[in-house]
Amino acid sequence: MKLNYKRTILIGFAFLAISAFWQMYDNIIPLILKYFFGVKDTMSGVIMSLDNIFALFMLPIFGALSDRVSTSRGKRTPFIFVGTILAVVFMIFLPIAANMRNMALFIVMLLLTLLAMSIYRSPAVSLMPDVTPSPLRSKGNAIINLMGAVGIIIVLGLTMVLSGEKENNTPNYLPLFLCVAAIMIAALLVILFKVDENRFVAERIATEKEFGITDEAEDDGSGSDRLAPEVKRSLIFLLLSVAFWFMAYNGVTTAFSKYATEMWGMGGGSYAGAMMLASIGALVAFIPVGIISSKLGRKKVILFGVILLAVSWFAAFFFKSPNAGIYIVFILVGIAWASINVNSYPMVVEMCKGSDIGKFTGYYYTFSMAAQVITPIISGFFLEHVGYWTLFPYATIFTIVAFITMLQVKHGDSKPEAPKKGVEAFEALDM
């Protein structure tokens, strides 16, 4: 059994677009709120949590809804199409409203953009496990995350180039938003014309039957799916771990542009350099992490990533200026985040039946988004009332808590393939 890399890359364009948008959102929206509208850090944290509040309710709904939809273009593709088009239309008005200093228009367009993104996020992420046999999902998720990292790096590069100064000393972000909109449309065209969702899903089902692959979910005899108690316990602790490491990571990403400006004096878009290095570190790590995870197991690699992430946050606290050391730290952050993200989502969907992938994707995002609802508010409060120095200790503490809860997870790990015999053993060596 081998991963179809070309197919996974094509599917990954959906995640590339999603990652490109959210990188721009996390970097630019806090700056617009602070420097265009004069919003304080605590209230800025509340506004920055709106996307996660939307996601908390909408992602499980659209994930489960896409499980039940059946069209000639598949379950997920219609949601990707509608969500992308609406998001592109609404997001263009955000920099326009900022340049006009029209707070009411900005908030309305922000809410509509977030709603549009919620429509297709779970369906887009569900595509990978839909078309990938269970034992190959860590490798598949590595490719998906690699595509996401490409989107992030492109946006960070664009941010550094396009954050020019206006006459009133505030950047005009409209060119950057237009470029990200173009990236999203291009990715959508790839999905529409290169991804045959129904055929890919049918081939995955046939492969799993051929290799006798079963789900950890059980049938209770009534026709409804349920989890064995020990699997359910593992799922709960895994989802808690997801929440805690997102509390840490999102706490940094949503405040880093302000932190770098206030603490390190990094003007313009220069702060994007550190985040770009984190993305490059992840980009380099994704494929090796996927391969290593298939051999050592997903849980071990996640625990390694959580430890490395905690050490990196702790080290970042001691830097008082953006020297070479901080860039090394952010490369390690990228490697750590890759080790976690390549494996955490596959572990969640490993515990469900194939027909419930969208619903379990919704569970994953419910916990990750719930964390991201809370963390900008809490971290924003500390930034405003205690000091910007609290950012990295805050992230370190929540990463350590994630390590403790992850130790309790006993299910969802990689399932090794059955040994091949005869000629089949040599076929497996064909790369």
Tab-separated table of C-alpha atoms in Angstrom:
chain	number	residue	atom	x	y	z
A	1	MET	CA	0.000	0.000	0.000
A	2	LYS	CA	1.484	3.331	-1.089
A	3	LEU	CA	0.349	6.909	-0.723
A	4	ASN	CA	-0.717	8.567	-3.966
A	5	TYR	CA	1.398	11.701	-3.617
A	6	LYS	CA	0.087	13.461	-6.728
A	7	ARG	CA	-3.517	13.032	-5.601
A	8	THR	CA	-2.729	14.192	-2.071
A	9	ILE	CA	-0.938	17.297	-3.374
A	10	LEU	CA	-3.946	18.188	-5.513
A	11	ILE	CA	-6.277	17.823	-2.543
A	12	GLY	CA	-3.825	19.893	-0.499
A	13	PHE	CA	-4.543	23.003	-2.556
A	14	ALA	CA	-7.703	23.466	-0.493
A	15	PHE	CA	-5.618	23.597	2.681
A	16	LEU	CA	-3.057	25.842	0.985
A	17	ALA	CA	-5.816	28.410	0.423
A	18	ILE	CA	-7.140	28.069	3.967
A	19	SER	CA	-3.671	28.465	5.483
A	20	ALA	CA	-2.868	31.450	3.291
A	21	PHE	CA	-6.012	33.228	4.428
A	22	TRP	CA	-5.553	32.542	8.143
A	23	GLN	CA	-1.895	33.566	8.097
A	24	MET	CA	-2.870	36.919	6.637
A	25	TYR	CA	-5.801	37.182	9.059
A	26	ASP	CA	-3.710	36.472	12.184
A	27	ASN	CA	-0.974	38.879	11.089
A	28	ILE	CA	-2.907	41.800	9.679
A	29	ILE	CA	-6.240	42.034	11.505
A	30	PRO	CA	-4.605	42.757	14.928
A	31	LEU	CA	-2.542	45.529	13.313
A	32	ILE	CA	-5.612	47.035	11.654
A	33	LEU	CA	-7.513	46.956	14.934
A	34	LYS	CA	-4.661	48.581	16.876
A	35	TYR	CA	-3.282	51.123	14.433
A	36	PHE	CA	-6.296	51.959	12.216
A	37	PHE	CA	-9.066	51.872	14.825
A	38	GLY	CA	-7.177	52.273	18.124
A	39	VAL	CA	-8.633	49.113	19.674
A	40	LYS	CA	-7.023	48.095	22.998
A	41	ASP	CA	-5.335	44.710	23.345
A	42	THR	CA	-8.042	43.029	25.452
A	43	MET	CA	-10.839	44.087	23.092
A	44	SER	CA	-8.634	43.197	20.133
A	45	GLY	CA	-8.341	39.722	21.621
A	46	VAL	CA	-12.130	39.513	21.832
A	47	ILE	CA	-12.491	40.482	18.182
A	48	MET	CA	-9.719	38.085	17.161
A	49	SER	CA	-11.611	35.290	18.882
A	50	LEU	CA	-14.690	35.841	16.691
A	51	ASP	CA	-13.382	33.508	13.990
A	52	ASN	CA	-13.033	30.780	16.566
A	53	ILE	CA	-16.477	31.456	18.017
A	54	PHE	CA	-17.925	31.018	14.535
A	55	ALA	CA	-15.839	27.890	14.048
A	56	LEU	CA	-16.888	26.444	17.403
A	57	PHE	CA	-20.493	26.212	16.234
A	58	MET	CA	-20.261	26.164	12.454
A	59	LEU	CA	-17.442	23.711	11.727
A	60	PRO	CA	-19.117	20.694	13.387
A	61	ILE	CA	-22.370	21.568	11.616
A	62	PHE	CA	-20.852	21.844	8.157
A	63	GLY	CA	-18.572	18.864	8.773
A	64	ALA	CA	-21.501	16.627	9.720
A	65	LEU	CA	-23.660	18.104	6.953
A	66	SER	CA	-21.051	17.297	4.345
A	67	ASP	CA	-21.020	13.681	5.601
A	68	ARG	CA	-24.675	13.404	4.582
A	69	VAL	CA	-24.496	15.203	1.234
A	70	SER	CA	-24.144	13.275	-2.010
A	71	THR	CA	-23.681	15.086	-5.323
A	72	SER	CA	-22.098	14.379	-8.676
A	73	ARG	CA	-19.101	16.418	-7.465
A	74	GLY	CA	-18.847	14.572	-4.158
A	75	LYS	CA	-19.593	15.461	-0.535
A	76	ARG	CA	-16.989	18.117	0.130
A	77	THR	CA	-16.414	19.930	-3.185
A	78	PRO	CA	-19.712	21.890	-3.209
A	79	PHE	CA	-18.918	23.344	0.226
A	80	ILE	CA	-15.384	24.264	-0.873
A	81	PHE	CA	-16.771	26.060	-3.937
A	82	VAL	CA	-19.443	28.094	-2.138
A	83	GLY	CA	-17.267	28.955	0.861
A	84	THR	CA	-14.286	30.083	-1.217
A	85	ILE	CA	-16.298	32.337	-3.522
A	86	LEU	CA	-18.108	34.042	-0.645
A	87	ALA	CA	-14.924	34.458	1.408
A	88	VAL	CA	-13.073	36.081	-1.504
A	89	VAL	CA	-15.897	38.548	-2.130
A	90	PHE	CA	-16.254	39.627	1.502
A	91	MET	CA	-12.566	39.744	2.465
A	92	ILE	CA	-11.740	42.365	-0.179
A	93	PHE	CA	-13.855	44.874	1.739
A	94	LEU	CA	-11.738	44.528	4.905
A	95	PRO	CA	-8.760	46.686	3.794
A	96	ILE	CA	-11.161	49.044	2.029
A	97	ALA	CA	-13.046	49.609	5.287
A	98	ALA	CA	-9.740	50.014	7.147
A	99	ASN	CA	-8.511	52.668	4.720
A	100	MET	CA	-11.858	54.465	5.104
A	101	ARG	CA	-11.590	54.177	8.925
A	102	ASN	CA	-15.134	52.776	8.786
A	103	MET	CA	-15.323	50.492	11.830
A	104	ALA	CA	-18.948	49.439	11.234
A	105	LEU	CA	-18.260	48.296	7.659
A	106	PHE	CA	-15.091	46.543	8.795
A	107	ILE	CA	-16.883	44.499	11.488
A	108	VAL	CA	-19.763	43.548	9.163
A	109	MET	CA	-17.381	42.373	6.437
A	110	LEU	CA	-15.267	40.574	9.024
A	111	LEU	CA	-18.284	38.615	10.287
A	112	LEU	CA	-19.385	37.713	6.757
A	113	THR	CA	-15.854	36.601	5.835
A	114	LEU	CA	-15.628	34.394	8.915
A	115	LEU	CA	-19.008	32.852	8.145
A	116	ALA	CA	-17.891	32.059	4.599
A	117	MET	CA	-14.662	30.451	5.814
A	118	SER	CA	-16.660	28.318	8.257
A	119	ILE	CA	-18.693	26.837	5.408
A	120	TYR	CA	-15.818	24.979	3.818
A	121	ARG	CA	-13.084	24.513	6.398
A	122	SER	CA	-14.212	21.130	7.791
A	123	PRO	CA	-15.229	19.730	4.378
A	124	ALA	CA	-11.874	20.773	2.888
A	125	VAL	CA	-9.869	19.134	5.688
A	126	SER	CA	-12.062	16.003	5.509
A	127	LEU	CA	-10.986	15.388	1.924
A	128	MET	CA	-7.640	13.881	2.930
A	129	PRO	CA	-8.972	11.063	5.162
A	130	ASP	CA	-11.856	10.593	2.709
A	131	VAL	CA	-9.480	9.505	-0.026
A	132	THR	CA	-6.530	8.130	1.997
A	133	PRO	CA	-6.383	4.609	3.510
A	134	SER	CA	-6.149	4.707	7.301
A	135	PRO	CA	-2.482	3.585	7.730
A	136	LEU	CA	-1.313	6.269	5.297
A	137	ARG	CA	-3.093	9.240	6.867
A	138	SER	CA	-0.091	10.563	8.793
A	139	LYS	CA	1.890	10.619	5.551
A	140	GLY	CA	-1.120	12.135	3.794
A	141	ASN	CA	-1.539	14.757	6.486
A	142	ALA	CA	2.158	15.578	6.162
A	143	ILE	CA	1.582	16.442	2.505
A	144	ILE	CA	-1.538	18.458	3.363
A	145	ASN	CA	0.339	20.425	6.018
A	146	LEU	CA	3.241	20.911	3.639
A	147	MET	CA	0.822	22.504	1.179
A	148	GLY	CA	-0.489	24.662	4.003
A	149	ALA	CA	3.060	25.733	4.839
A	150	VAL	CA	3.595	26.726	1.207
A	151	GLY	CA	0.533	28.956	1.438
A	152	ILE	CA	1.791	30.475	4.690
A	153	ILE	CA	5.268	31.166	3.305
A	154	ILE	CA	3.823	32.804	0.193
A	155	VAL	CA	1.656	35.110	2.314
A	156	LEU	CA	4.490	35.982	4.678
A	157	GLY	CA	6.665	36.861	1.701
A	158	LEU	CA	3.872	38.980	0.231
A	159	THR	CA	3.402	40.661	3.610
A	160	MET	CA	7.059	41.703	3.717
A	161	VAL	CA	6.854	43.111	0.181
A	162	LEU	CA	3.390	44.679	0.151
A	163	SER	CA	3.190	46.323	3.591
A	164	GLY	CA	4.222	49.686	2.209
A	165	GLU	CA	3.633	52.962	4.023
A	166	LYS	CA	0.848	55.399	3.190
A	167	GLU	CA	1.055	59.146	3.635
A	168	ASN	CA	-0.498	58.910	7.106
A	169	ASN	CA	2.044	56.254	8.134
A	170	THR	CA	-0.366	53.332	8.021
A	171	PRO	CA	0.043	50.562	5.431
A	172	ASN	CA	-2.383	49.963	2.601
A	173	TYR	CA	-3.218	46.268	2.906
A	174	LEU	CA	-5.517	46.087	-0.137
A	175	PRO	CA	-2.802	44.722	-2.507
A	176	LEU	CA	-2.012	41.966	-0.010
A	177	PHE	CA	-5.682	41.000	0.335
A	178	LEU	CA	-6.091	40.953	-3.459
A	179	CYS	CA	-3.088	38.623	-3.810
A	180	VAL	CA	-4.458	36.223	-1.180
A	181	ALA	CA	-7.857	36.282	-2.896
A	182	ALA	CA	-6.127	35.312	-6.165
A	183	ILE	CA	-4.362	32.428	-4.400
A	184	MET	CA	-7.694	31.162	-3.051
A	185	ILE	CA	-9.357	31.297	-6.478
A	186	ALA	CA	-6.431	29.501	-8.109
A	187	ALA	CA	-6.588	26.750	-5.471
A	188	LEU	CA	-10.335	26.391	-6.012
A	189	LEU	CA	-9.800	25.903	-9.752
A	190	VAL	CA	-7.344	23.086	-9.034
A	191	ILE	CA	-9.927	21.345	-6.817
A	192	LEU	CA	-12.707	21.770	-9.372
A	193	PHE	CA	-10.771	20.549	-12.406
A	194	LYS	CA	-8.219	18.097	-11.004
A	195	VAL	CA	-9.937	16.370	-8.044
A	196	ASP	CA	-12.499	13.665	-8.854
A	197	GLU	CA	-13.767	13.275	-5.313
A	198	ASN	CA	-16.243	10.415	-5.853
A	199	ARG	CA	-13.737	8.271	-7.753
A	200	PHE	CA	-10.971	8.898	-5.223
A	201	VAL	CA	-13.240	7.910	-2.311
A	202	ALA	CA	-14.351	4.709	-4.055
A	203	GLU	CA	-10.725	3.723	-4.631
A	204	ARG	CA	-9.872	4.321	-0.950
A	205	ILE	CA	-12.753	2.113	0.189
A	206	ALA	CA	-11.679	-0.655	-2.192
A	207	THR	CA	-8.077	-0.473	-0.928
A	208	GLU	CA	-9.129	-0.715	2.719
A	209	LYS	CA	-11.317	-3.746	1.952
A	210	GLU	CA	-8.428	-5.399	0.128
A	211	PHE	CA	-6.134	-4.991	3.144
A	212	GLY	CA	-8.817	-5.840	5.720
A	213	ILE	CA	-8.599	-2.468	7.462
A	214	THR	CA	-11.280	-1.842	10.116
A	215	ASP	CA	-12.332	1.125	12.254
A	216	GLU	CA	-11.921	1.494	16.006
A	217	ALA	CA	-15.560	2.600	16.229
A	218	GLU	CA	-18.025	-0.175	16.992
A	219	ASP	CA	-21.554	-0.943	15.971
A	220	ASP	CA	-23.907	-1.266	18.954
A	221	GLY	CA	-26.360	-3.403	16.996
A	222	SER	CA	-28.922	-0.647	16.570
A	223	GLY	CA	-27.415	0.702	13.378
A	224	SER	CA	-25.807	3.673	15.143
A	225	ASP	CA	-22.080	4.091	15.635
A	226	ARG	CA	-20.521	4.262	19.066
A	227	LEU	CA	-17.069	4.212	20.575
A	228	ALA	CA	-15.805	1.611	23.000
A	229	PRO	CA	-15.355	3.239	26.455
A	230	GLU	CA	-11.570	3.047	26.353
A	231	VAL	CA	-11.510	4.583	22.863
A	232	LYS	CA	-13.850	7.354	23.980
A	233	ARG	CA	-11.544	8.129	26.913
A	234	SER	CA	-8.567	8.393	24.580
A	235	LEU	CA	-10.550	10.637	22.248
A	236	ILE	CA	-11.450	13.002	25.102
A	237	PHE	CA	-7.844	13.304	26.290
A	238	LEU	CA	-6.616	13.761	22.728
A	239	LEU	CA	-9.118	16.554	22.124
A	240	LEU	CA	-8.111	18.199	25.400
A	241	SER	CA	-4.482	18.033	24.268
A	242	VAL	CA	-5.464	19.662	20.986
A	243	ALA	CA	-7.141	22.465	22.927
A	244	PHE	CA	-4.144	23.083	25.175
A	245	TRP	CA	-1.465	23.208	22.479
A	246	PHE	CA	-3.679	25.513	20.406
A	247	MET	CA	-4.065	27.721	23.486
A	248	ALA	CA	-0.286	28.044	23.422
A	249	TYR	CA	0.357	28.326	19.687
A	250	ASN	CA	-2.530	30.621	18.803
A	251	GLY	CA	-1.750	32.780	21.817
A	252	VAL	CA	1.598	33.523	20.181
A	253	THR	CA	0.503	33.785	16.537
A	254	THR	CA	-2.361	36.214	17.174
A	255	ALA	CA	-0.186	38.538	19.243
A	256	PHE	CA	3.238	38.097	17.658
A	257	SER	CA	2.966	40.983	15.194
A	258	LYS	CA	2.195	43.335	18.121
A	259	TYR	CA	4.801	41.686	20.385
A	260	ALA	CA	7.512	42.056	17.747
A	261	THR	CA	6.550	45.685	17.200
A	262	GLU	CA	6.354	46.660	20.875
A	263	MET	CA	9.146	44.513	22.392
A	264	TRP	CA	11.637	44.206	19.550
A	265	GLY	CA	10.906	47.327	17.505
A	266	MET	CA	10.296	45.404	14.296
A	267	GLY	CA	8.479	47.846	12.002
A	268	GLY	CA	6.586	47.353	8.755
A	269	GLY	CA	6.289	43.703	7.809
A	270	SER	CA	9.694	42.667	9.176
A	271	TYR	CA	8.074	40.616	11.948
A	272	ALA	CA	6.927	38.217	9.228
A	273	GLY	CA	10.504	36.959	8.856
A	274	ALA	CA	10.421	35.009	12.119
A	275	MET	CA	7.044	33.473	11.316
A	276	MET	CA	8.288	32.608	7.843
A	277	LEU	CA	11.200	30.691	9.350
A	278	ALA	CA	8.739	28.746	11.528
A	279	SER	CA	6.829	27.852	8.386
A	280	ILE	CA	10.033	26.865	6.590
A	281	GLY	CA	11.010	24.674	9.541
A	282	ALA	CA	7.611	22.989	9.338
A	283	LEU	CA	7.853	22.696	5.560
A	284	VAL	CA	11.166	20.851	5.793
A	285	ALA	CA	9.899	18.626	8.615
A	286	PHE	CA	6.508	17.540	7.284
A	287	ILE	CA	7.609	14.691	5.027
A	288	PRO	CA	10.234	13.221	7.426
A	289	VAL	CA	7.749	13.484	10.290
A	290	GLY	CA	5.116	11.597	8.282
A	291	ILE	CA	7.586	8.822	7.473
A	292	ILE	CA	8.928	8.602	11.036
A	293	SER	CA	5.399	8.549	12.459
A	294	SER	CA	4.453	5.558	10.336
A	295	LYS	CA	7.372	3.658	11.913
A	296	LEU	CA	7.545	4.925	15.507
A	297	GLY	CA	3.862	5.747	15.995
A	298	ARG	CA	1.902	8.969	16.029
A	299	LYS	CA	1.783	9.432	19.798
A	300	LYS	CA	5.554	9.278	20.306
A	301	VAL	CA	6.167	11.855	17.607
A	302	ILE	CA	3.488	14.151	19.034
A	303	LEU	CA	5.051	13.944	22.509
A	304	PHE	CA	8.430	14.825	21.014
A	305	GLY	CA	6.850	17.801	19.249
A	306	VAL	CA	5.140	19.034	22.413
A	307	ILE	CA	8.405	18.895	24.384
A	308	LEU	CA	10.285	20.746	21.645
A	309	LEU	CA	7.531	23.364	21.444
A	310	ALA	CA	7.614	24.012	25.203
A	311	VAL	CA	11.407	24.374	25.168
A	312	SER	CA	11.201	26.757	22.203
A	313	TRP	CA	8.622	29.030	23.848
A	314	PHE	CA	10.667	29.072	27.051
A	315	ALA	CA	13.816	30.018	25.130
A	316	ALA	CA	12.044	32.782	23.193
A	317	PHE	CA	11.187	34.526	26.470
A	318	PHE	CA	14.851	35.404	27.088
A	319	PHE	CA	15.422	37.274	23.829
A	320	LYS	CA	15.251	41.049	24.047
A	321	SER	CA	15.948	41.765	20.386
A	322	PRO	CA	15.425	39.910	17.073
A	323	ASN	CA	18.907	38.402	16.704
A	324	ALA	CA	19.960	35.160	15.007
A	325	GLY	CA	19.046	33.078	18.042
A	326	ILE	CA	15.350	33.919	17.875
A	327	TYR	CA	15.250	32.824	14.253
A	328	ILE	CA	16.697	29.443	15.225
A	329	VAL	CA	14.042	29.170	17.925
A	330	PHE	CA	11.277	29.791	15.406
A	331	ILE	CA	12.665	27.132	13.073
A	332	LEU	CA	12.403	24.709	16.009
A	333	VAL	CA	8.847	25.921	16.635
A	334	GLY	CA	8.019	24.973	13.049
A	335	ILE	CA	9.521	21.496	13.421
A	336	ALA	CA	7.653	20.977	16.687
A	337	TRP	CA	4.343	22.147	15.238
A	338	ALA	CA	4.801	19.856	12.238
A	339	SER	CA	5.401	16.884	14.552
A	340	ILE	CA	2.146	17.652	16.364
A	341	ASN	CA	-0.105	18.572	13.450
A	342	VAL	CA	0.895	15.771	11.107
A	343	ASN	CA	-0.356	13.239	13.650
A	344	SER	CA	-3.074	14.757	15.841
A	345	TYR	CA	-5.846	15.005	13.264
A	346	PRO	CA	-5.225	11.481	11.866
A	347	MET	CA	-5.394	10.146	15.432
A	348	VAL	CA	-8.848	11.691	15.834
A	349	VAL	CA	-10.310	10.295	12.602
A	350	GLU	CA	-8.637	6.928	13.284
A	351	MET	CA	-11.211	6.462	16.050
A	352	CYS	CA	-14.278	6.863	13.812
A	353	LYS	CA	-16.000	5.050	10.985
A	354	GLY	CA	-15.366	6.287	7.456
A	355	SER	CA	-18.918	7.611	7.186
A	356	ASP	CA	-18.322	9.946	10.141
A	357	ILE	CA	-15.058	11.586	9.068
A	358	GLY	CA	-16.698	14.980	8.653
A	359	LYS	CA	-18.318	14.758	12.093
A	360	PHE	CA	-15.060	13.801	13.812
A	361	THR	CA	-13.272	16.532	11.874
A	362	GLY	CA	-15.842	18.825	13.446
A	363	TYR	CA	-14.949	17.470	16.899
A	364	TYR	CA	-11.285	18.213	16.242
A	365	TYR	CA	-12.067	21.759	15.221
A	366	THR	CA	-14.538	22.272	18.061
A	367	PHE	CA	-11.747	21.787	20.597
A	368	SER	CA	-9.069	23.619	18.640
A	369	MET	CA	-11.378	26.544	18.003
A	370	ALA	CA	-12.742	26.637	21.543
A	371	ALA	CA	-9.145	27.079	22.667
A	372	GLN	CA	-8.630	29.816	20.121
A	373	VAL	CA	-11.776	31.592	21.296
A	374	ILE	CA	-10.376	31.819	24.808
A	375	THR	CA	-6.676	32.333	24.250
A	376	PRO	CA	-6.657	35.721	22.418
A	377	ILE	CA	-8.815	37.158	25.191
A	378	ILE	CA	-6.730	35.772	28.058
A	379	SER	CA	-3.373	36.504	26.449
A	380	GLY	CA	-4.635	39.940	25.365
A	381	PHE	CA	-5.582	40.703	28.968
A	382	PHE	CA	-2.095	39.764	30.164
A	383	LEU	CA	-0.460	41.799	27.392
A	384	GLU	CA	-2.471	44.893	28.279
A	385	HIS	CA	-2.555	44.705	32.071
A	386	VAL	CA	0.623	42.798	33.005
A	387	GLY	CA	2.979	43.322	30.081
A	388	TYR	CA	4.003	41.975	26.715
A	389	TRP	CA	6.686	39.885	28.414
A	390	THR	CA	3.956	37.407	29.482
A	391	LEU	CA	3.388	36.059	25.961
A	392	PHE	CA	5.973	33.276	25.855
A	393	PRO	CA	5.579	32.095	29.497
A	394	TYR	CA	1.841	31.856	28.780
A	395	ALA	CA	2.529	29.623	25.772
A	396	THR	CA	5.023	27.486	27.692
A	397	ILE	CA	2.573	26.674	30.497
A	398	PHE	CA	-0.222	25.522	28.191
A	399	THR	CA	2.182	23.419	26.126
A	400	ILE	CA	3.292	21.580	29.278
A	401	VAL	CA	-0.342	20.902	30.196
A	402	ALA	CA	-0.894	19.464	26.694
A	403	PHE	CA	1.997	17.053	27.258
A	404	ILE	CA	0.372	15.773	30.475
A	405	THR	CA	-3.016	15.125	28.850
A	406	MET	CA	-1.429	13.543	25.769
A	407	LEU	CA	0.184	10.901	27.970
A	408	GLN	CA	-3.335	9.570	28.694
A	409	VAL	CA	-4.134	8.835	25.019
A	410	LYS	CA	-4.002	5.093	24.255
A	411	HIS	CA	-5.796	4.807	20.879
A	412	GLY	CA	-5.664	6.303	17.403
A	413	ASP	CA	-2.043	5.407	16.735
A	414	SER	CA	-0.671	4.136	13.433
A	415	LYS	CA	-1.654	0.624	12.388
A	416	PRO	CA	1.194	-1.147	10.614
A	417	GLU	CA	0.418	-2.891	7.369
A	418	ALA	CA	0.349	-6.648	7.244
A	419	PRO	CA	3.687	-8.086	6.064
A	420	LYS	CA	3.835	-8.730	2.348
A	421	LYS	CA	4.795	-12.053	0.936
A	422	GLY	CA	6.595	-13.169	-2.178
A	423	VAL	CA	6.485	-10.789	-5.118
A	424	GLU	CA	4.346	-8.309	-3.144
A	425	ALA	CA	7.265	-7.627	-0.805
A	426	PHE	CA	9.330	-6.388	-3.742
A	427	GLU	CA	6.438	-4.272	-5.055
A	428	ALA	CA	6.445	-2.354	-1.786
A	429	LEU	CA	10.004	-1.178	-2.531
A	430	ASP	CA	8.918	0.521	-5.742
A	431	MET	CA	9.040	4.279	-5.028
